[in-house]
Tab-separated table of C-alpha atoms in Angstrom:
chain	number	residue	atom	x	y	z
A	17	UNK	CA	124.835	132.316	89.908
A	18	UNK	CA	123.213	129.356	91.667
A	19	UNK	CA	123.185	127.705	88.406
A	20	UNK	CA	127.297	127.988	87.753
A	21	UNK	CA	127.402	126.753	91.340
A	22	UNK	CA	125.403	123.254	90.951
A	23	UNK	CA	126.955	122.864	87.452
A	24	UNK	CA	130.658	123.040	89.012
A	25	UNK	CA	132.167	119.343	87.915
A	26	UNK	CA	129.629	118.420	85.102
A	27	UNK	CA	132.212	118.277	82.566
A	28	UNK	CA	132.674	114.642	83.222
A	29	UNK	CA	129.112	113.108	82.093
A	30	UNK	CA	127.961	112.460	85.683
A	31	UNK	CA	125.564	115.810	85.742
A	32	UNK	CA	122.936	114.493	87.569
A	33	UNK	CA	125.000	113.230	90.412
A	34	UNK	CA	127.414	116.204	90.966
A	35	UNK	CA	124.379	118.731	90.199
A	36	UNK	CA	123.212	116.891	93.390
A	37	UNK	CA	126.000	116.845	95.353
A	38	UNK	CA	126.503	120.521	94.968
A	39	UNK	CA	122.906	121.384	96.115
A	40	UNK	CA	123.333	119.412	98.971
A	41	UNK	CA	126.296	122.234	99.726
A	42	UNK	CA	124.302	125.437	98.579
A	43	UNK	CA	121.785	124.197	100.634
A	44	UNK	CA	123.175	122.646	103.438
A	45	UNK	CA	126.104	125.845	104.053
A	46	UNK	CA	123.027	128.413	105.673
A	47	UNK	CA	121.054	125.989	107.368
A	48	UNK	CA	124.297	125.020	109.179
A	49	UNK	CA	125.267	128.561	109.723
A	50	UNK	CA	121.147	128.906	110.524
A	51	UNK	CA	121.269	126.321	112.805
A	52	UNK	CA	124.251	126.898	114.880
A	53	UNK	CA	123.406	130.527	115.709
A	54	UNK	CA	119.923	129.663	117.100
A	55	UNK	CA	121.693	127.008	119.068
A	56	UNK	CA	124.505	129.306	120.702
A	57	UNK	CA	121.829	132.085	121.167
A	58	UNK	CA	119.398	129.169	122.904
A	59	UNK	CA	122.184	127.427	124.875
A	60	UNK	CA	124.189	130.719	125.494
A	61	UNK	CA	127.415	128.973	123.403
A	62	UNK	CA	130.980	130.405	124.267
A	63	UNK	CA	132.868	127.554	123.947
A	64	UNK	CA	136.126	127.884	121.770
A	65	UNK	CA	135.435	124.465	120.444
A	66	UNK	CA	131.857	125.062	119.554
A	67	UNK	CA	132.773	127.852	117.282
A	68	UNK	CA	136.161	125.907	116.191
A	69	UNK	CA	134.143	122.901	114.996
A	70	UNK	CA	131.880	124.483	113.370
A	71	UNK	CA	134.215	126.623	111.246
A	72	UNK	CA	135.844	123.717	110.322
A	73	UNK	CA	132.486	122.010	109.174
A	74	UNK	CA	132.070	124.663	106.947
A	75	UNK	CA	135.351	124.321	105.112
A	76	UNK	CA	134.599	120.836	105.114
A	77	UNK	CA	131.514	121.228	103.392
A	78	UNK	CA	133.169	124.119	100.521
A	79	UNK	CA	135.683	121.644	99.863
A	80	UNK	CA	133.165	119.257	98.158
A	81	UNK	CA	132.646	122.033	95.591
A	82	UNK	CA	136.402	122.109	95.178
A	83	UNK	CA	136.956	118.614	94.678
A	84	UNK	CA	133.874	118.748	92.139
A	85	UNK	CA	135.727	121.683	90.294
A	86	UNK	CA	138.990	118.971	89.951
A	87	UNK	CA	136.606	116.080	88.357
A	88	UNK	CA	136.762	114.686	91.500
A	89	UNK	CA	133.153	113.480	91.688
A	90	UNK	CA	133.266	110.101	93.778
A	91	UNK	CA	135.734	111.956	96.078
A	92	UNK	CA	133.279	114.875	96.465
A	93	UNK	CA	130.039	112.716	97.088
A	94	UNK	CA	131.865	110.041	99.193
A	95	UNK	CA	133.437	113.538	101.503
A	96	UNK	CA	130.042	115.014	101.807
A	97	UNK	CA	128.076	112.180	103.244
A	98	UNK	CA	131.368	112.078	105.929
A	99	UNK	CA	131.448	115.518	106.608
A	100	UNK	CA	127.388	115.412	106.888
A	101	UNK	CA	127.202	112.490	109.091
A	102	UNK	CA	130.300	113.423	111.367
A	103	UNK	CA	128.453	116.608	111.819
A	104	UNK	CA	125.300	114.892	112.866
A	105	UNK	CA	126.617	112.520	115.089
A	106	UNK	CA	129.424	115.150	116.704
A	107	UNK	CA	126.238	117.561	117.650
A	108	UNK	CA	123.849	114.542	118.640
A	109	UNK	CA	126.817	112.833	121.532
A	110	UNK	CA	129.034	115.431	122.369
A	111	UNK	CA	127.248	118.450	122.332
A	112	UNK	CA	123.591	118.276	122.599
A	113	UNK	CA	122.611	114.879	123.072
A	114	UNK	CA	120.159	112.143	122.277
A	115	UNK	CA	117.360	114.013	123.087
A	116	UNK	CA	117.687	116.891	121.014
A	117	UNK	CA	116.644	115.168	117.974
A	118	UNK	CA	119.651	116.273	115.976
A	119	UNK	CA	120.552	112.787	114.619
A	120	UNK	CA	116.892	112.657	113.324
A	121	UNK	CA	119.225	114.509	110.431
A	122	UNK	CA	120.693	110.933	109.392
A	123	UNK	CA	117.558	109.706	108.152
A	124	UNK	CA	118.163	112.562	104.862
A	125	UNK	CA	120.554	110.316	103.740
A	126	UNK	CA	119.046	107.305	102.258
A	127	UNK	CA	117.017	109.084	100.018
A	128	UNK	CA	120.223	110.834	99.199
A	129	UNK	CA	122.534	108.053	98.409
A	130	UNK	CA	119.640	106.331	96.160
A	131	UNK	CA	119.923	109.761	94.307
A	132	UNK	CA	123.841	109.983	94.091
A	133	UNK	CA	124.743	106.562	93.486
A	134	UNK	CA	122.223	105.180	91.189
A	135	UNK	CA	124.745	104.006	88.594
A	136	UNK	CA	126.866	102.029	91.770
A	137	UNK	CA	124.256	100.041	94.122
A	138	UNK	CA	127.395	98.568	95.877
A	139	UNK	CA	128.828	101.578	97.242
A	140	UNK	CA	125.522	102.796	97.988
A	141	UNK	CA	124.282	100.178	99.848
A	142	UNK	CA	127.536	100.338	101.545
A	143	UNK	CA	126.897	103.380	102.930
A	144	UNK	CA	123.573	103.377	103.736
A	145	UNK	CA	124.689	100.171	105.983
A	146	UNK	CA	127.318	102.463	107.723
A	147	UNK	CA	124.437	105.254	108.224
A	148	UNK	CA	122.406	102.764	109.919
A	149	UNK	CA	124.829	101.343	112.269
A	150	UNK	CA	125.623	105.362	112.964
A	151	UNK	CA	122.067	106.185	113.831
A	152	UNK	CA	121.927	103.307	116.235
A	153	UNK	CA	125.491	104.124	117.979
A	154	UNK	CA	124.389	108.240	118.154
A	155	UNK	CA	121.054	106.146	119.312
A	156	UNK	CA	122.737	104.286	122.156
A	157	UNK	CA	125.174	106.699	123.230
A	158	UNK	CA	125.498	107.878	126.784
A	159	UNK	CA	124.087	110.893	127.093
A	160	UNK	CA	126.220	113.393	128.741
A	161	UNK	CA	126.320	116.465	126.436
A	162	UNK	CA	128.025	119.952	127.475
A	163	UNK	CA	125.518	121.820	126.788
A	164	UNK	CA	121.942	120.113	127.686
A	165	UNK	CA	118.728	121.322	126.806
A	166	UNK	CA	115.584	121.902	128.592
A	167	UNK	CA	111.701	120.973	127.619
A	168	UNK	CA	111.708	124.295	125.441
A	169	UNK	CA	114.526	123.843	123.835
A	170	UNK	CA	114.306	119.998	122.979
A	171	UNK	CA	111.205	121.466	121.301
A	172	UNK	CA	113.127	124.347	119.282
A	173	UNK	CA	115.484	121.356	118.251
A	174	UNK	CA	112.382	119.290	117.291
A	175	UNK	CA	111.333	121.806	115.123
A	176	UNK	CA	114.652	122.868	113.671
A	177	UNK	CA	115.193	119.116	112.586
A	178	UNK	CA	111.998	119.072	110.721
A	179	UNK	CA	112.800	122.186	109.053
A	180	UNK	CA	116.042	120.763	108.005
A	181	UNK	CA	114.670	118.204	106.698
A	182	UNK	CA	111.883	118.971	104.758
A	183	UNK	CA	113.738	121.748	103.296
A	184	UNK	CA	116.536	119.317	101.936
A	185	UNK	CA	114.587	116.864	100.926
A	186	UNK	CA	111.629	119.056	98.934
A	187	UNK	CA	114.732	121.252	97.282
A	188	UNK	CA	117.032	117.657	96.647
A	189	UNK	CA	113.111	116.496	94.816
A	190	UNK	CA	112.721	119.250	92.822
A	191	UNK	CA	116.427	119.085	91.669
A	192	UNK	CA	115.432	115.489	90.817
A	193	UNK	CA	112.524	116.422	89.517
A	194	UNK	CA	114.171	119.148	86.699
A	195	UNK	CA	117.175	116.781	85.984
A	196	UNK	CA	114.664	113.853	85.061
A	197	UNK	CA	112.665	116.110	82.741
A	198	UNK	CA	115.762	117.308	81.362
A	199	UNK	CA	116.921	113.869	80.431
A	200	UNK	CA	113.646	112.648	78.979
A	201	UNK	CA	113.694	115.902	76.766
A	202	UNK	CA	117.502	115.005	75.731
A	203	UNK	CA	116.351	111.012	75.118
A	204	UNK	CA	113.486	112.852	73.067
A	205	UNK	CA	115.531	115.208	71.459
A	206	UNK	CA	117.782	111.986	70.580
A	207	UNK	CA	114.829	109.800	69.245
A	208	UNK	CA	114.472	112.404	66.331
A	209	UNK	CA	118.020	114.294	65.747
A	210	UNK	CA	120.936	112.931	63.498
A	211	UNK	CA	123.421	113.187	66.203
A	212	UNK	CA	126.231	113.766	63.588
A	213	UNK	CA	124.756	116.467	61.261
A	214	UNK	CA	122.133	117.899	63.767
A	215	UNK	CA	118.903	117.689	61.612
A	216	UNK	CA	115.814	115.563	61.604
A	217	UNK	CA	116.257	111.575	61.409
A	218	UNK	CA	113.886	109.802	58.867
A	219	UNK	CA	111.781	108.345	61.384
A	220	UNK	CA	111.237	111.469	62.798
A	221	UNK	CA	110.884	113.020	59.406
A	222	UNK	CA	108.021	110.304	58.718
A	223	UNK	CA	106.383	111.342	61.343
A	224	UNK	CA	106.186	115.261	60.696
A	225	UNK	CA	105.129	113.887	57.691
A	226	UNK	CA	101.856	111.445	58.623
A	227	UNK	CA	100.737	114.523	60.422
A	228	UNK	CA	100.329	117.102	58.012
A	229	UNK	CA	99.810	114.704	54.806
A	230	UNK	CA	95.745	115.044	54.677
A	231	UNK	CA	96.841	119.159	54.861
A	232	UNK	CA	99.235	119.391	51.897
A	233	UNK	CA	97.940	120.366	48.320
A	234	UNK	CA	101.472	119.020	46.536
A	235	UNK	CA	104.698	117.116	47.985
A	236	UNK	CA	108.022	117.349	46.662
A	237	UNK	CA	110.328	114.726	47.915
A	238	UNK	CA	114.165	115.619	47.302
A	239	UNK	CA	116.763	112.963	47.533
A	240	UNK	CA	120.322	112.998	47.407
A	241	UNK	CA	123.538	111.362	48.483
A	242	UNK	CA	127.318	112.864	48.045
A	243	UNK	CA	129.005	111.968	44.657
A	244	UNK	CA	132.309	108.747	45.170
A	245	UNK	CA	131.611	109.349	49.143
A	246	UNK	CA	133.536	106.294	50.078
A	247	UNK	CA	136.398	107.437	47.818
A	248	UNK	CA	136.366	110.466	50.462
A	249	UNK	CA	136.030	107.898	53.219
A	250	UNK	CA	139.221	105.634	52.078
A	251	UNK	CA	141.500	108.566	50.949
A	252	UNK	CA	140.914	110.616	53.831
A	253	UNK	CA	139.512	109.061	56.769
A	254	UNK	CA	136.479	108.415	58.185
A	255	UNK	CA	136.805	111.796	60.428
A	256	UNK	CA	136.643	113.571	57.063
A	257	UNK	CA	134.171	111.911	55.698
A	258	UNK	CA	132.214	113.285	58.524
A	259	UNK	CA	133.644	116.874	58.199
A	260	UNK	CA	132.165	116.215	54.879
A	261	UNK	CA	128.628	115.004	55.674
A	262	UNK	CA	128.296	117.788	58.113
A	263	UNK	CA	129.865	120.840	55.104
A	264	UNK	CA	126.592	119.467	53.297
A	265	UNK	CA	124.399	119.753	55.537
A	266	UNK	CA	125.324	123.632	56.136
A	267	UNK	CA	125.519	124.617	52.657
A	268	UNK	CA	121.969	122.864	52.039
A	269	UNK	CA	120.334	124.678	55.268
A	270	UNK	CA	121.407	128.256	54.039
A	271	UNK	CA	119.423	127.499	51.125
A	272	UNK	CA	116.104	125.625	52.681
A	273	UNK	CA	113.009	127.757	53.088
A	274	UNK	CA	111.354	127.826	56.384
A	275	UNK	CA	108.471	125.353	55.599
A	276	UNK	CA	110.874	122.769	54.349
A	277	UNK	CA	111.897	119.768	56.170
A	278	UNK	CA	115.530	118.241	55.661
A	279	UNK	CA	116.278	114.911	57.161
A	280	UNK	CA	119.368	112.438	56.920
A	281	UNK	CA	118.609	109.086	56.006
A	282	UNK	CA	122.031	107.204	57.160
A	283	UNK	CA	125.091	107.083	55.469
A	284	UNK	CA	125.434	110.697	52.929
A	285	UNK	CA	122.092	110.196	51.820
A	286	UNK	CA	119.552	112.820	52.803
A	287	UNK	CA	116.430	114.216	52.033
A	288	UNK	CA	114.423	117.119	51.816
A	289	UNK	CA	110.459	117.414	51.859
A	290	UNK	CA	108.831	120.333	50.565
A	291	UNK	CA	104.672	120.465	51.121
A	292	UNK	CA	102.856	122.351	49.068
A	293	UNK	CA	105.583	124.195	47.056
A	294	UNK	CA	105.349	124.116	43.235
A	295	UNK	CA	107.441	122.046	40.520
A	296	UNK	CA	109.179	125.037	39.166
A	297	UNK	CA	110.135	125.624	43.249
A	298	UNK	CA	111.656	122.271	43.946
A	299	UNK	CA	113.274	122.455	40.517
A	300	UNK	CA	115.145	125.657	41.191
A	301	UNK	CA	115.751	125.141	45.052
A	302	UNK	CA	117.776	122.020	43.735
A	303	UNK	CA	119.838	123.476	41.339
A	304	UNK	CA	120.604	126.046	43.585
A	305	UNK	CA	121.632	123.688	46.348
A	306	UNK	CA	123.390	121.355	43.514
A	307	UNK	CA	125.962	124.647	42.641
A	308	UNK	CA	126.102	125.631	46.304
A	309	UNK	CA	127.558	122.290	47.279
A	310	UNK	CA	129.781	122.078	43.940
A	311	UNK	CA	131.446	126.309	44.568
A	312	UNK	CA	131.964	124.956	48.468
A	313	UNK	CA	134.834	122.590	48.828
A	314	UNK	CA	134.937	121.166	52.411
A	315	UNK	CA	137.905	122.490	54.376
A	316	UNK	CA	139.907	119.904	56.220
A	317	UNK	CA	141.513	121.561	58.903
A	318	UNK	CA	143.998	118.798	60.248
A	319	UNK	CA	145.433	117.978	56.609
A	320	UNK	CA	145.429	121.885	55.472
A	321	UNK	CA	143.412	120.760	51.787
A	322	UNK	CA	140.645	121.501	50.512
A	323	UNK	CA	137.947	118.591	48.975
A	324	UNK	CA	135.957	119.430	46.307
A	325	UNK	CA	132.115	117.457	46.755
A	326	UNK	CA	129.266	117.391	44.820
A	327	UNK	CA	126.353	115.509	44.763
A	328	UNK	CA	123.452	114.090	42.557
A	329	UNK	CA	119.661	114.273	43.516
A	330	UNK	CA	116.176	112.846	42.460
A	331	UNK	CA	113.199	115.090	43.126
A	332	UNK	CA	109.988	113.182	42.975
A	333	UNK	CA	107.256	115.462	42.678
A	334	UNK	CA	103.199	115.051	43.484
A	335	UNK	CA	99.827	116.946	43.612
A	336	UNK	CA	97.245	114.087	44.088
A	337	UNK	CA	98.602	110.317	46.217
A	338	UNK	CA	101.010	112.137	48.207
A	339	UNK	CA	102.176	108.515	49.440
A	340	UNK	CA	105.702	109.240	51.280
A	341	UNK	CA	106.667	105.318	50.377
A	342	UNK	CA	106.319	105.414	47.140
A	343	UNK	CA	107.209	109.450	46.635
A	344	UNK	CA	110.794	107.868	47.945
A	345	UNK	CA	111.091	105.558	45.416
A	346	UNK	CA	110.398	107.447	42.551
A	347	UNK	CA	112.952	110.429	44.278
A	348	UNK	CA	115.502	107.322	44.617
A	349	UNK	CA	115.084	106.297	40.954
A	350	UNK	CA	115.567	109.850	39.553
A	351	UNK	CA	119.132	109.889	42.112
A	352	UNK	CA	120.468	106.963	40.578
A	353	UNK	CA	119.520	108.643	36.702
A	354	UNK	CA	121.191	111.615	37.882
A	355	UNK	CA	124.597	109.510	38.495
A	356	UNK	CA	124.026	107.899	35.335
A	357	UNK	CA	124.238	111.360	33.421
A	358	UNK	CA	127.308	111.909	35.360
A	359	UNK	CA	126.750	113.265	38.402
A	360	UNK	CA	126.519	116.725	39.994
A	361	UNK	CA	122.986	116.962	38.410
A	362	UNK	CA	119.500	116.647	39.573
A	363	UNK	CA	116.692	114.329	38.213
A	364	UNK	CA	112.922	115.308	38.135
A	365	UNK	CA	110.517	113.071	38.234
A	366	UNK	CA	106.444	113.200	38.134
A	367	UNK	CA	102.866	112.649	36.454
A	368	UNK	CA	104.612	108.773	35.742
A	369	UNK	CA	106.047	107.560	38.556
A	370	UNK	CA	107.980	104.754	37.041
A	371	UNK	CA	109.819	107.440	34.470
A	372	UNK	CA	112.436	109.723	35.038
A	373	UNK	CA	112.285	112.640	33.196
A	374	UNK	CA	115.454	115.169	32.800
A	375	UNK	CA	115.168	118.193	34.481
C-alpha cells in the first residue's frame, strides 16, 4: 500500500522526485495530526479556528498526491513546500509563538529542495532564498500568540520539533538512499543489456566470458545475422525491422539451454556462446534454431502481414586456445560461407581455423 502511494505520478520519468514528494505527505499527514492533538491537549485548544486551520492543512497537504496523480509534478512539489512553510510560519506567529520552537521546522527544507529539484538549481535556489527570508520574518515577529506556552510546554515543543525533524529527515534519507541504489542497479543493468532485444550486450558477454575461460573444457562460438535485413528495413520501416530483431531473439531463447549465453552484437548480428558443450551439440542446437526462425514469420501488427526471416550462421568450434578474439573470427568467416551457399544455412568451422568446413 505505502508503495502505490509514493509511486502515485511516476509515470512521467521524474520517479525520484515525486517518490519524494509523496513521502513528504505519508509522512508529514500523522505527525501533523500527532502534533496538533498534543498541542490542543497541552494548551487546552477550543478555538474554531485552530481546528478550522488545521483541517484545511490537511486537505492542503492530500492535494499534493492529487496533483501528482494528474502528472502534475512541479505543481505538486512547488504546493507542498507552500502548504509546509505556511503551516510553519502560521503556528510559529499567530498561534504559538517564537518561542515554541515550531519554525525550527523550516530548517527541513533545504535538505529537501536539494533532493526535489536536483535537475532545476534555479528554482531551487529560489526557494531556499524565500525559506530563509521566512525563517528570519517568523524570527523577528512580534510575539503575541493566542495561545502562549509556559517553561514546560516550550520544552514539550522543543522536543516535538526534534522529533519532527529527525523523523523526516532519517525517513526522506533512506528514501534517498533506496532510490540511488535503485538507479545505480538500472545504470548497471544498462551497461550490460541490449535495450532493444533484452539480452546480454557483447561487452558484457566478453566479460562473462574472461571469467569462466580458464574453467571451460571446449567453446563453441555461434554467430549469426538475419538474411537481406536492410531489405526488411527499406520495405517496411525501421519499426519493423525492430519487431523483427526482437521475433529472433524469442524464437532463439526458446531453444537456448540454460548454460548458454546469447548476446547481440549491434545491428541483427548476434551471438551465442556455448562452454563446454560438444560439436555434435552446437551443430544440432543450430539447425534447430536455423528452422525455428525459417517456420516463424514475424507478425507485423500495424500492416496486418506476415514477414518471412531467416538467417545464416557460422559456428566456430574449440577444445584447446579457447581465444574469444579469434573464436569470432573464425564464427564470422563460416557466416559469410553460409550466405555464400545461399543462405538459411549454418557453417561449421574447427581443428583449422582459417577453413570453413560444411556442416
Amino acid at each position: 500500500m505505502l508503495n502505490k502511494i509514493l509511486n502515485i505520478g511516476t509515470s512521467t520519468g521524474k520517479r525520484h522526485a515525486v517518490r519524494m514528494t509523496n513521502l513528504f505527505v505519508v509522512i508529514g499527514l500523522p505527525l501533523l495530526a500527532l502534533n496538533v492533538i498534543v498541542q490542543a491537549l497541552e494548551h487546552n485548544i477550543t478555538a474554531i479556528e485552530f481546528w478550522l486551520v488545521n483541517g484545511l492543512v490537511v486537505f492542503a497537504y492530500t492535494l499534493t498526491l492529487l496533483f501528482n496523480w494528474l502528472n502534475q509534478n512541479d505543481l505538486a512539489r512547488a504546493w507542498l513546500l507552500t502548504v509546509f512553510v505556511l503551516d510553519i510560519t502560521l503556528a510559529s506567529t499567530r498561534w504559538f509563538g517564537i518561542e515554541s520552537f515550531i519554525f525550527f521546522h523550516l530548517i527541513v527544507i533545504y535538505p529537501v529542495a536539494f533532493l526535489l529539484w536536483q535537475e532545476k538549481p534555479s528554482i531551487r535556489n529560489a526557494i531556499l532564498a524565500l525559506i530563509s527570508v521566512a525563517f528570519f520574518a517568523v524570527f523577528y515577529w512580534p510575539s503575541d500568540p493566542m495561545f502562549p506556552s509556559d517553561v514546560e510546554q516550550k520544552r514539550s515543543s522543543m522536543g516535538l520539533v526534534f522529533i519532527n525533524c529527525a523523523i523526516l529527515l532519517s525517513i526522506v534519507a533512506k528514501l534517498f538512499s533506496i532510490d540511488t541504489q535503485r538507479a545505480h542497479r538500472h545504470l548497471a543493468e544498462q551497461a550490460r543489456i541490449d535495450p532493444l532485444t533484452n539480452i546480454l550486450n557483447r561487452r558484457e558477454l566478453e566479460r562473462q566470458l574472461d571469467t569462466q575461460c580458464e574453467s571451460v573444457l571446449s567453446m563453441a562460438v555461434m554467430l549469426f545475422d538475419i538474411d537481406k535485413f536492410k531489405h526488411i528495413n527499406d520495405q517496411y520501416g525501421h519499426h519493423t525491422g525492430d519487431d523483427a530483431l526482437k521475433h529472433v531473439v524469442a524464437c532463439v531463447k526458446q531453444q537456448l539451454p540454460e548454460e548458454a549465453m546469447f548476446a547481440r552484437f549491434g545491428g541483427d548480428e548476434f551471438c551465442i556462446l556455448w562452454a563446454n558443450c560438444q560439436r555434435q551439440q552446437a551443430q544440432d542446437l543450430a539447425n534447430i534454431i536455423v528452422k525455428q526462425v525459417a517456420e516463424k514469420p514475424c507478425s507485423v501488427n500495424d500492416q496486418h502481414l506476415a514477414i518471412s526471416i531467416s538467417i545464416s550462421m557460422g559456428i566456430a568450434f574449440e577444445t584447446q586456445r579457447k581465444d574469444l578474439s579469434r573464436l569470432l573470427i573464425d564464427a564470422d568467416n563460416a557466416m559469410y560461407a553460409a550466405k555464400r551457399k545461399g543462405r538459411n544455412t549454418f557453417v561449421t568451422t574447427w581443428a583449422q581455423p582459417s577453413q570453413a568446413v560444411p556442416a
